[in-house]
Coordinates of C-alpha atoms and ligand atoms in Angstrom, one line a residue:
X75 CA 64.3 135.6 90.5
X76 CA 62.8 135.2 87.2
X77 CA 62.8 131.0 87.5
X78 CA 59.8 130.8 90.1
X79 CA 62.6 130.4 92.6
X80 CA 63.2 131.7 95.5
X81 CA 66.6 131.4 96.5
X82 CA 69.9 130.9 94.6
X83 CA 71.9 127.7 95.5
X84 CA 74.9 130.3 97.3
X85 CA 72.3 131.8 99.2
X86 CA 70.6 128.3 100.1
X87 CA 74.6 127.3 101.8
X88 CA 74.4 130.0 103.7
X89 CA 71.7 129.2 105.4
X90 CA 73.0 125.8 106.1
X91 CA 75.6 127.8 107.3
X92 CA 73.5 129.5 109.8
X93 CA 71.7 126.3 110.6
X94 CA 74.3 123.5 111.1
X95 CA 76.2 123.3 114.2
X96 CA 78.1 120.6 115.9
X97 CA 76.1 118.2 117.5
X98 CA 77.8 117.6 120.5
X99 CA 81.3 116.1 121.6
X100 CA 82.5 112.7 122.9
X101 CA 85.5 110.7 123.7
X102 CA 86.7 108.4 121.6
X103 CA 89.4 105.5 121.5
X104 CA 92.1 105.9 118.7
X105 CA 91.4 102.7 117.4
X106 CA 88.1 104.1 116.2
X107 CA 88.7 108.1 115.5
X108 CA 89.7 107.2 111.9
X109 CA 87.7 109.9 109.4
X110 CA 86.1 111.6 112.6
X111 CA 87.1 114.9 113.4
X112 CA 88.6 116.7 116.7
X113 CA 86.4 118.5 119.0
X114 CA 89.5 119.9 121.0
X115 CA 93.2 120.0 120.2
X116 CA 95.8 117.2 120.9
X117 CA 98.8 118.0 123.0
X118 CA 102.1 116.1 123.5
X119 CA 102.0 114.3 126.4
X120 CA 105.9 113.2 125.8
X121 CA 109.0 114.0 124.4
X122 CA 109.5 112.8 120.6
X123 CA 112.7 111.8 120.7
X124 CA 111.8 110.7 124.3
X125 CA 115.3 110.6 124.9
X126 CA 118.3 111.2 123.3
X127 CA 118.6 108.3 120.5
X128 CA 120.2 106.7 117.4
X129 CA 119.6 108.0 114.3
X130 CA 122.0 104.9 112.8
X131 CA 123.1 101.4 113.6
X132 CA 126.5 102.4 115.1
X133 CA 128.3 102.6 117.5
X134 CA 128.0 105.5 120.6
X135 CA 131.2 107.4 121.1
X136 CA 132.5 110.5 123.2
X137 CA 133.7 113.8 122.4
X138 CA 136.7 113.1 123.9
X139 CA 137.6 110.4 120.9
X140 CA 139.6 111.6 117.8
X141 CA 139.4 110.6 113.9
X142 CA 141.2 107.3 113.7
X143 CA 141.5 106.6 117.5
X144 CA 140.9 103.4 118.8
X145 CA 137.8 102.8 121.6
X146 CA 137.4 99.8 124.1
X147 CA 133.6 98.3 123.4
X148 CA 132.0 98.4 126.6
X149 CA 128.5 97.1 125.4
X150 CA 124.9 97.5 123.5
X151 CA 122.4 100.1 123.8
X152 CA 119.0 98.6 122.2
X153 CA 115.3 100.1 121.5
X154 CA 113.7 99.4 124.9
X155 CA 116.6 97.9 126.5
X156 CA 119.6 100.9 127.3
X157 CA 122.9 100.7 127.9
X158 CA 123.0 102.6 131.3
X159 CA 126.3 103.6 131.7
X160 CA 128.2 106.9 131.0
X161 CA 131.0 106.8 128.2
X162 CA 134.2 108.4 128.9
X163 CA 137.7 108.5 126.8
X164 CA 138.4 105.4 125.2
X165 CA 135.1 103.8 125.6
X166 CA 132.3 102.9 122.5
X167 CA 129.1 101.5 123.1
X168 CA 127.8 99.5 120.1
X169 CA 124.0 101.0 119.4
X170 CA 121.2 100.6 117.1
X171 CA 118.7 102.7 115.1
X172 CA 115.9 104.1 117.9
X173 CA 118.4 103.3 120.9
X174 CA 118.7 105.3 124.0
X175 CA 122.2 107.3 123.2
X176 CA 124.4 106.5 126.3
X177 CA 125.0 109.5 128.4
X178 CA 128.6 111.2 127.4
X179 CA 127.8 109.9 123.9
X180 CA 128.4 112.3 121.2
X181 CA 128.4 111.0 117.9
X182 CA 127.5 107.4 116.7
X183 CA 130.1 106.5 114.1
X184 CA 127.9 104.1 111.5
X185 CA 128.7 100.2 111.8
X186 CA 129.7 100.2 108.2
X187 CA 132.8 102.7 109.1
X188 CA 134.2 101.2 111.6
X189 CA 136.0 97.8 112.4
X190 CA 135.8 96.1 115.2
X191 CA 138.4 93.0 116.8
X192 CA 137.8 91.4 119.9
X193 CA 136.2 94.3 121.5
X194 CA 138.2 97.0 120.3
X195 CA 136.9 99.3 117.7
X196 CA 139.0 101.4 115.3
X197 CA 137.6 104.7 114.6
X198 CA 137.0 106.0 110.7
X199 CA 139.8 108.5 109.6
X200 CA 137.5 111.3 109.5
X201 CA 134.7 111.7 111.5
X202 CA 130.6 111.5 109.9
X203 CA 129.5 114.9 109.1
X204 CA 126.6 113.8 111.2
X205 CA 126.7 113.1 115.0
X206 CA 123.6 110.7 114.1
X207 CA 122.1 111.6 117.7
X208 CA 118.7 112.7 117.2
X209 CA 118.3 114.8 120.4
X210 CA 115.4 114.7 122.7
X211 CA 112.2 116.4 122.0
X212 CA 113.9 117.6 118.6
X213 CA 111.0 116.3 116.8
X214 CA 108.0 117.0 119.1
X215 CA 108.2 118.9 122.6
X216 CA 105.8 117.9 125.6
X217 CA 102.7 120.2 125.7
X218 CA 103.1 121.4 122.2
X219 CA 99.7 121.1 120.2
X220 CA 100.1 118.3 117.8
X221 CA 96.5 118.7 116.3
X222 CA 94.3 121.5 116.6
X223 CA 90.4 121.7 116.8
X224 CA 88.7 120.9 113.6
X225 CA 91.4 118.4 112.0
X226 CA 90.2 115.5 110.4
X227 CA 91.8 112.9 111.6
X228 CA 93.1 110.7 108.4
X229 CA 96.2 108.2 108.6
X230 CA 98.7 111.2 108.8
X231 CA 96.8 112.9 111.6
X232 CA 96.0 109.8 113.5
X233 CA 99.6 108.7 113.5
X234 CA 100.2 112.4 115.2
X235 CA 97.6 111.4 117.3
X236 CA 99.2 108.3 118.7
X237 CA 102.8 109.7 118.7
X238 CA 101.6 112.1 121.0
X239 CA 100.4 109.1 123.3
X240 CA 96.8 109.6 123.8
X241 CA 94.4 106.4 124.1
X242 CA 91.4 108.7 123.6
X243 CA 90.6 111.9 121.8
X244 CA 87.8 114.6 122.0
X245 CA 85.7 114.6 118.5
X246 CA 82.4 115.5 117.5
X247 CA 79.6 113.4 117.2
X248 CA 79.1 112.7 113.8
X249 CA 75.3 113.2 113.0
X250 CA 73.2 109.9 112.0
X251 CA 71.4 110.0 108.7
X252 CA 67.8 108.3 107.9
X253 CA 66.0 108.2 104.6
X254 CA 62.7 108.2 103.8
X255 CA 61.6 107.6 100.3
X256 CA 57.7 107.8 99.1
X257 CA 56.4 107.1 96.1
X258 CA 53.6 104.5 95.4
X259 CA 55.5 103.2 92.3
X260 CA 58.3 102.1 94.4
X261 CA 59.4 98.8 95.2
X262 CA 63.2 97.7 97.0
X263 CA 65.9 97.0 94.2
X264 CA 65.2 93.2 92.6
X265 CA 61.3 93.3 93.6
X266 CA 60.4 95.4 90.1
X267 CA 60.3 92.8 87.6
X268 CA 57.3 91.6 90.0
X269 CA 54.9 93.9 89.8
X270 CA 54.0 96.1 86.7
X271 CA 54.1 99.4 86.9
X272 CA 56.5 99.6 89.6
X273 CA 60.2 101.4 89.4
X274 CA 63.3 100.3 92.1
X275 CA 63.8 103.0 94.7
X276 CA 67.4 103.2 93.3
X277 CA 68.0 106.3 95.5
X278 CA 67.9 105.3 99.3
X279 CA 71.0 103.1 99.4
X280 CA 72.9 105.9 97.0
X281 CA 72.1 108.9 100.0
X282 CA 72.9 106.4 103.1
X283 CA 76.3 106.0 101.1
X284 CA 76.8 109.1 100.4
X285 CA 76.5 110.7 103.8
X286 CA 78.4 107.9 105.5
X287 CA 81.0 109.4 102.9
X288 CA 80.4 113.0 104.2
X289 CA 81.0 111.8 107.9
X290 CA 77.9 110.7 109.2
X291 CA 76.8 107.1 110.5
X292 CA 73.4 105.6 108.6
X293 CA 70.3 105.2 110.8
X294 CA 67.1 103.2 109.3
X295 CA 65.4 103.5 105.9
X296 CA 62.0 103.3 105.0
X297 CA 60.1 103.1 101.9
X298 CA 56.5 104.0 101.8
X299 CA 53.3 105.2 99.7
X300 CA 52.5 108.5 98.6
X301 CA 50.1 109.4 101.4
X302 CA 50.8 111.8 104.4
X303 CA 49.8 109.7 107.1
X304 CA 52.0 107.1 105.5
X305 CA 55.1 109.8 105.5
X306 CA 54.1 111.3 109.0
X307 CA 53.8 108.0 110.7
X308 CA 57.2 106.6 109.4
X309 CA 58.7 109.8 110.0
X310 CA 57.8 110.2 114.0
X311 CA 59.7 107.2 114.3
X312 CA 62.5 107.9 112.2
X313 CA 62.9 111.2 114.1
X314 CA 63.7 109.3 117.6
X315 CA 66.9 108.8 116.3
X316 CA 68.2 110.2 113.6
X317 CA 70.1 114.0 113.2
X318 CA 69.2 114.3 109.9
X319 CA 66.3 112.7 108.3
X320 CA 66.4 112.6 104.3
X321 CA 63.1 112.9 102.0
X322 CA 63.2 111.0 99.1
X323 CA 60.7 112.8 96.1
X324 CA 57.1 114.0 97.0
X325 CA 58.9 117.2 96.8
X326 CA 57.2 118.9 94.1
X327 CA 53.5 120.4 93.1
X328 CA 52.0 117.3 92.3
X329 CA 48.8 116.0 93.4
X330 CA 50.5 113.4 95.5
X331 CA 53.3 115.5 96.6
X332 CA 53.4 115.3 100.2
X333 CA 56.9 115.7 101.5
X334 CA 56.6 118.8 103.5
X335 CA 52.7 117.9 104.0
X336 CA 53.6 114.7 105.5
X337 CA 55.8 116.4 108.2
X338 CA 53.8 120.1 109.4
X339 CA 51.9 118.1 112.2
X340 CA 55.7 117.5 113.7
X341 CA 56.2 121.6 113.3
X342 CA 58.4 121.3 110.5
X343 CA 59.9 124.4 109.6
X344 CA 60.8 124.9 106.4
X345 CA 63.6 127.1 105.8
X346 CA 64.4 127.1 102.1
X347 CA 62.2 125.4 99.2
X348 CA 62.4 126.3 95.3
X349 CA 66.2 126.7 94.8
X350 CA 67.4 128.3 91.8
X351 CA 69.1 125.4 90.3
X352 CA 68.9 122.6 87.5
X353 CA 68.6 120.0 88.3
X354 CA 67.1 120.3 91.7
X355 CA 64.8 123.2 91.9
X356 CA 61.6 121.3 94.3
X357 CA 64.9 121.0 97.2
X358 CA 64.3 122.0 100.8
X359 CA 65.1 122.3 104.1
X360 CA 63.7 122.7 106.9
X361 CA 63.9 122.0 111.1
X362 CA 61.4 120.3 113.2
X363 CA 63.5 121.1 116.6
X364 CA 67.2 120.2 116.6
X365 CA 66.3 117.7 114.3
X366 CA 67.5 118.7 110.2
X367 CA 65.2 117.7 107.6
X368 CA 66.1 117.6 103.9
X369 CA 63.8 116.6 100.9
X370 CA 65.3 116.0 98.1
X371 CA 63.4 115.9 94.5
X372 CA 62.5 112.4 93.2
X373 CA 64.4 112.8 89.9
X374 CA 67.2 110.1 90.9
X375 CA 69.7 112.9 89.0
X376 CA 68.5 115.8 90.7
X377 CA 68.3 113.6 94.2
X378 CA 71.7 112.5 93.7
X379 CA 72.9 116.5 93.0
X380 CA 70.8 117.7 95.8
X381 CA 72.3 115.3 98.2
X382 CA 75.9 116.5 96.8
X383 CA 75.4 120.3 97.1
X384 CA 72.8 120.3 100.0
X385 CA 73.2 117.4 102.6
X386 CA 77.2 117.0 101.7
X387 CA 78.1 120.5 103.1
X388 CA 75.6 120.4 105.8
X389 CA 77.0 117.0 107.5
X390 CA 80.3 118.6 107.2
X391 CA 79.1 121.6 109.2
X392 CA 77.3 119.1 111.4
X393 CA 80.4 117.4 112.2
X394 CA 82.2 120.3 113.4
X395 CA 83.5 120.9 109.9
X396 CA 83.7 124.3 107.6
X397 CA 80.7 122.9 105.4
X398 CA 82.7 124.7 102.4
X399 CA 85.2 121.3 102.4
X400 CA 82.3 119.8 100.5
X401 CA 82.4 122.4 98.4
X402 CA 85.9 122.8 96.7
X403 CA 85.4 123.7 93.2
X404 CA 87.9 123.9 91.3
X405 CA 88.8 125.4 88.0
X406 CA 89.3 123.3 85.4
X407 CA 89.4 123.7 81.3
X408 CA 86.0 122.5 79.2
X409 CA 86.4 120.0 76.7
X410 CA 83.6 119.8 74.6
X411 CA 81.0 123.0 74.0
X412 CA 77.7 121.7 74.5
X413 CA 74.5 124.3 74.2
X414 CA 73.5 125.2 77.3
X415 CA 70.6 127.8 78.0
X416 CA 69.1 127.7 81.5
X417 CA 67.4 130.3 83.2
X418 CA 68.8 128.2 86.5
X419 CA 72.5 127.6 87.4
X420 CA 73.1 124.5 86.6
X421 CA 74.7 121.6 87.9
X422 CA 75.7 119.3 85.3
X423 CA 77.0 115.9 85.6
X424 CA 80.4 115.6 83.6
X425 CA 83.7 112.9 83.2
X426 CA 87.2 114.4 84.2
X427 CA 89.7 113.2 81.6
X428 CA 93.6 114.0 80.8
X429 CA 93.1 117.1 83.2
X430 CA 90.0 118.4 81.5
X431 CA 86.3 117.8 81.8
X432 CA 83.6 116.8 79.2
X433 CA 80.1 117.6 80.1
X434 CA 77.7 114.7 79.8
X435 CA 75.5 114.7 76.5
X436 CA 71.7 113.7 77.7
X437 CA 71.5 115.9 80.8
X438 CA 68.4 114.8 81.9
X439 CA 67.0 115.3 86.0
X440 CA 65.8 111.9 85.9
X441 CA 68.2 109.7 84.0
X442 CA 70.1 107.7 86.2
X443 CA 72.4 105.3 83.4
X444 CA 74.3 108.9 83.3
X445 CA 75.5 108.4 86.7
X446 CA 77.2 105.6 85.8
X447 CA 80.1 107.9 84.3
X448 CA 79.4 111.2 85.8
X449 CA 82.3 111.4 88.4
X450 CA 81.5 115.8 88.6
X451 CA 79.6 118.3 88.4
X452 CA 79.8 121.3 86.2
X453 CA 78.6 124.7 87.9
X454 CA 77.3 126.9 84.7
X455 CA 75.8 130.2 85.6
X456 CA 71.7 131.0 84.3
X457 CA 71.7 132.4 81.5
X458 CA 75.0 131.5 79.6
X459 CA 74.1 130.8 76.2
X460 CA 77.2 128.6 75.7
X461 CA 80.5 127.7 77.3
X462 CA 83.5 127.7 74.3
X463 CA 85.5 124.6 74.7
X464 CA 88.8 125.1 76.3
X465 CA 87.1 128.1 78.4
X466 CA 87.8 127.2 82.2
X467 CA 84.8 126.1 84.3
X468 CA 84.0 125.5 88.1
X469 CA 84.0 121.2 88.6
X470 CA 83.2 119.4 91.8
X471 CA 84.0 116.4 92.6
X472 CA 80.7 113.9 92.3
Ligands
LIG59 N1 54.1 121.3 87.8 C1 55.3 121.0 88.2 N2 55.8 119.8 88.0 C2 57.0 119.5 88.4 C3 57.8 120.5 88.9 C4 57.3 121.8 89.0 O1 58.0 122.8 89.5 N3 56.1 122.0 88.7 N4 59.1 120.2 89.2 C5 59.7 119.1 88.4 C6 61.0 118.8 89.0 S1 62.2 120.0 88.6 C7 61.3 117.7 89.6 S2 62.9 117.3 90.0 C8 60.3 116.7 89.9 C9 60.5 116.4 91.4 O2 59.4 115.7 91.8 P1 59.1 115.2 93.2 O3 60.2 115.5 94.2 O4 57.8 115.6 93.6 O5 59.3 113.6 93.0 P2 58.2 112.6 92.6 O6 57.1 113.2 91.9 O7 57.9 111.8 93.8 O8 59.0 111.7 91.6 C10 59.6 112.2 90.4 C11 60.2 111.1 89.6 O9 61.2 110.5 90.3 C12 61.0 109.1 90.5 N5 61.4 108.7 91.8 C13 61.0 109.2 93.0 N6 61.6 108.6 94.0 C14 62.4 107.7 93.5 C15 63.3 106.8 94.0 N7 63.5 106.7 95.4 N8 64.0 106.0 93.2 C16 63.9 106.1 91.9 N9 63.1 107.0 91.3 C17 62.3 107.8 92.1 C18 59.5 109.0 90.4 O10 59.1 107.7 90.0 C19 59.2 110.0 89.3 O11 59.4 109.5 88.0 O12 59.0 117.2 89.7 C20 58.9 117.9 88.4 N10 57.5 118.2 88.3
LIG60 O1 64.9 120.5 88.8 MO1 64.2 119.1 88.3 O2 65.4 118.5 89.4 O3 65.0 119.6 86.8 O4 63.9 117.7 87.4

C-alpha cells in the first residue's frame, strides 16, 4: 500500500466480519420488538382464516340454492359472535365481513344483490362469480414459518408476527454503545463561548444517534482531557457495560494522541489501525475481551464517515444481522465532475437530487457545515484522476 496504510477499507469489513457476532438472545414482548431482529423463526400458532369466514357483508347461502331462488332468513353470523347452526335448502343466514361462515354455507351472495322482505330473501338472477368464503387456513396454515431467523422485524413483519399469535418473540440482543471523546479543547455543546480556545465536542451526540439508528441502545458518554490516565480511567468504567465502546479523536500520531495508549493496560487488542481511506485513515479497531472497541479520528467529517462505514456494519453484524445491510451501495449517475486525485479511496460526502448525485465542493476531513447537506457518500477508487459527469458511481446512503 503506497499511502502508509495498512489495510484497504474492504479488507478492514472483513475483519469485522470475522469479529462481530451476535451477542446473545432473549425474549421479548411484541409490544417492544419493533426495529429488533429475530434470533429464531416465528411459526403459526393458528389458522389464518381461523375458520371458514366472510370475505363480504352478505348473506350465507347453500349449495343447494339456485340463481333467483328465494331463501327463509334464519339469522346473523357476526365477527366473534357465530351463527351456530347448519344451513340447508331454503335457508340464508345474513353475515358480515370477518364472520364465521355457517356450516353448509357455500357462497355469501353480497347485501347489495339481494332483497330482503320480512325475512325472506330473493336471490340475485345470476349467481357472484365469487363464493366470497375465504376458507380456513387459506391465508396462513398452523406450524408454517411466518418469519425466519434474521428478519428485522419492521411494521410489515411485526404485523406477521402478531397474526401468527405470539405474545413474545426470540431476538438478539442488540449491543449497547458508549462514547468516549478526549480532547483537551473540548467542552459540551453551549459551554464554548465560555472559555477561549475551546471547540464543542459536536461528535458524541452524532455517534450515540447514529448507532441507536444501526440497532443498538446508547450506554453513557464521557468527555475528557487528552491524557491516558484520563482515557483509561473513564474507560474501565465505561467497559462494565457497554458492547461497544466508541473513541472519539486521540487517534492519530500526535503528541497527545492517546486513544489506543489510553486503553493497552485493559489488553486492548488492536486489530486494524491505518485504513486506506480519505477521510478516515488514523480509524481502528480493536478487542479488549468480548468487549469491541472502535476509535474513530477527531476530524468531525472523518468521525462521522468512520462511524458510517466502520461501527454501522459492525452493530448490524452484532445484532445478528449480515453487516453488508449497512452497506448497500448503489449505482447511481454523477452530476458534477469535480477533480479528484487521492492516493486513498475516498469517501466523499455528496447530495442526491432528481435521481443523481452531486459531490460536495470543500471536501474537507474536518469541516462539519458540509454535513449539514451531505445526505451520501461517494465511494471513488485511489488513484482516479477524475470522474466525467454522467459516469455512474457507487453512493451510500449517509
Ligand atoms: N503527522 C500526522 N498528523 C496527522 C495524521 C497523520 O497521519 N500524521 N492524520 C491526520 C488525520 S487523517 C486525521 S483524521 C487527524 C485525526 O486526528 P486524531 O484522531 O488524533 O484527532 P485529534 O487530534 O484528537 O483531533 C483532530 C481534530 O478534530 C477535532 N476534534 C476532536 N474531537 C472532536 C469532537 N469530539 N468534536 C469536535 N471536534 C473534535 C480536534 O479539535 C482537532 O481539530 O489527524 C491528522 N494528523
Ligand atoms: O483521513 Mo483524515 O480523516 O483525512 O483527516
Amino acid at each position: 500500500m503506497t499511502c502508509g496504510a495498512s489495510i484497504t477499507f474492504d479488507e478492514a469489513v472483513a475483519v469485522l466480519q470475522r469479529e462481530a457476532q451476535p451477542l446473545g438472545v432473549e425474549t421479548t414482548q411484541l409490544s417492544t420488538a419493533g426495529r429488533r431482529v429475530l434470533a429464531e423463526a416465528v411459526h403459526a400458532r393458528i389458522d389464518a382464516p381461523r375458520y371458514s369466514a366472510a370475505a363480504m357483508d352478505g348473506f350465507a347461502v347453500s349449495a343447494a340454492e339456485s340463481a333467483g331462488g328465494a331463501c327463509r332468513v334464519l339469522g346473523a353470523s357476526y365477527p366473534g359472535e357465530p351463527w351456530l347452526g347448519r344451513l340447508k335448502a331454503g335457508e340464508a343466514v345474513r353475515i358480515m365481513t370477518g364472520a364465521a361462515a355457517p356450516a353448509g354455507a357455500c357462497r355469501i351472495i353480497p347485501l347489495e344483490l339481494v332483497e330482503e322482505n320480512s325475512g325472506i330473501l330473493s336471490l340475485p338472477q345470476v349467481w357472484p362469480a365469487k363464493s366470497h368464503i375465504r376458507h380456513k387456513g387459506c391465508d396462513i396454515k398452523i406450524g408454517q414459518i411466518m418469519l425466519a431467523a434474521g428478519t428485522l422485524l419492521d411494521p410489515r413483519a411485526l404485523l406477521v408476527a402478531a397474526a401468527a399469535d405470539v405474545a413474545t418473540v426470540q431476538t438478539w440482543r442488540r449491543p449497547i454503545v458508549s462514547v468516549l471523546a478526549s480532547g483537551d479543547e473540548l467542552v459540551s455543546p453551549g459551554k464554548a463561548t465560555e472559555l477561549d480556545y475551546t471547540i464543542p465536542d459536536s461528535l458524541s451526540e452524532a455517534i450515540l444517534l447514529l448507532s441507536r439508528q444501526y440497532g443498538a441502545k446508547p450506554g453513557s458518554a464521557a468527555l475528557v482531557a487528552d491524557t491516558r490516565n484520563a482515557i483509561l480511567a473513564a474507560a474501565e468504567t465505561m467497559m462494565s457495560d457497554c458492547d461497544v465502546l466508541v473513541l472519539i479523536g486521540g487517534a492519530s500520531r500526535g503528541d497527545r494522541d492517546f486513544a489506543k495508549a489510553g486503553l493497552r493496560p485493559l489488553g486492548l487488542d488492536v486489530r486494524f489501525s491505518d485504513v486506506a481511506m480519505k477521510p478516515g485513515k488514523p480509524v481502528w479497531y480493536g478487542r479488549i475481551g468480548a468487549k469491541h472497541i472502535i476509535g474513530l479520528p477527531g476530524n468531525p467529517t472523518a468521525a462521522l464517515t468512520t462511524a458510517r462505514l466502520i461501527l454501522a456494519p459492525l452493530l448490524r453484524a452484532l445484532e445478528g444481522r449480515d453487516l453488508r445491510s449497512a452497506l448497500n451501495w448503489q449505482a447511481m449517475p454523477l452530476k458534477n465532475c469535480p477533480e479528484l486525485i487521492a492516493t486513498r479511496e475516498s469517501f466523499l460526502c455528496g447530495t442526491i437530487e432528481d435521481g443523481s448525485v452531486e459531490i460536495l465542493k470543500s471536501q474537507s476531513a474536518s469541516s462539519q457545515l458540509m454535513l449539514a447537506r451531505a445526505n451520501v457518500l461517494v465511494r471513488v477508487p485511489a488513484n482516479q484522476p477524475t470522474c466525467a459527469a454522467g459516469s455512474v458511481i457507487n453512493a451510500l446512503k449517509f
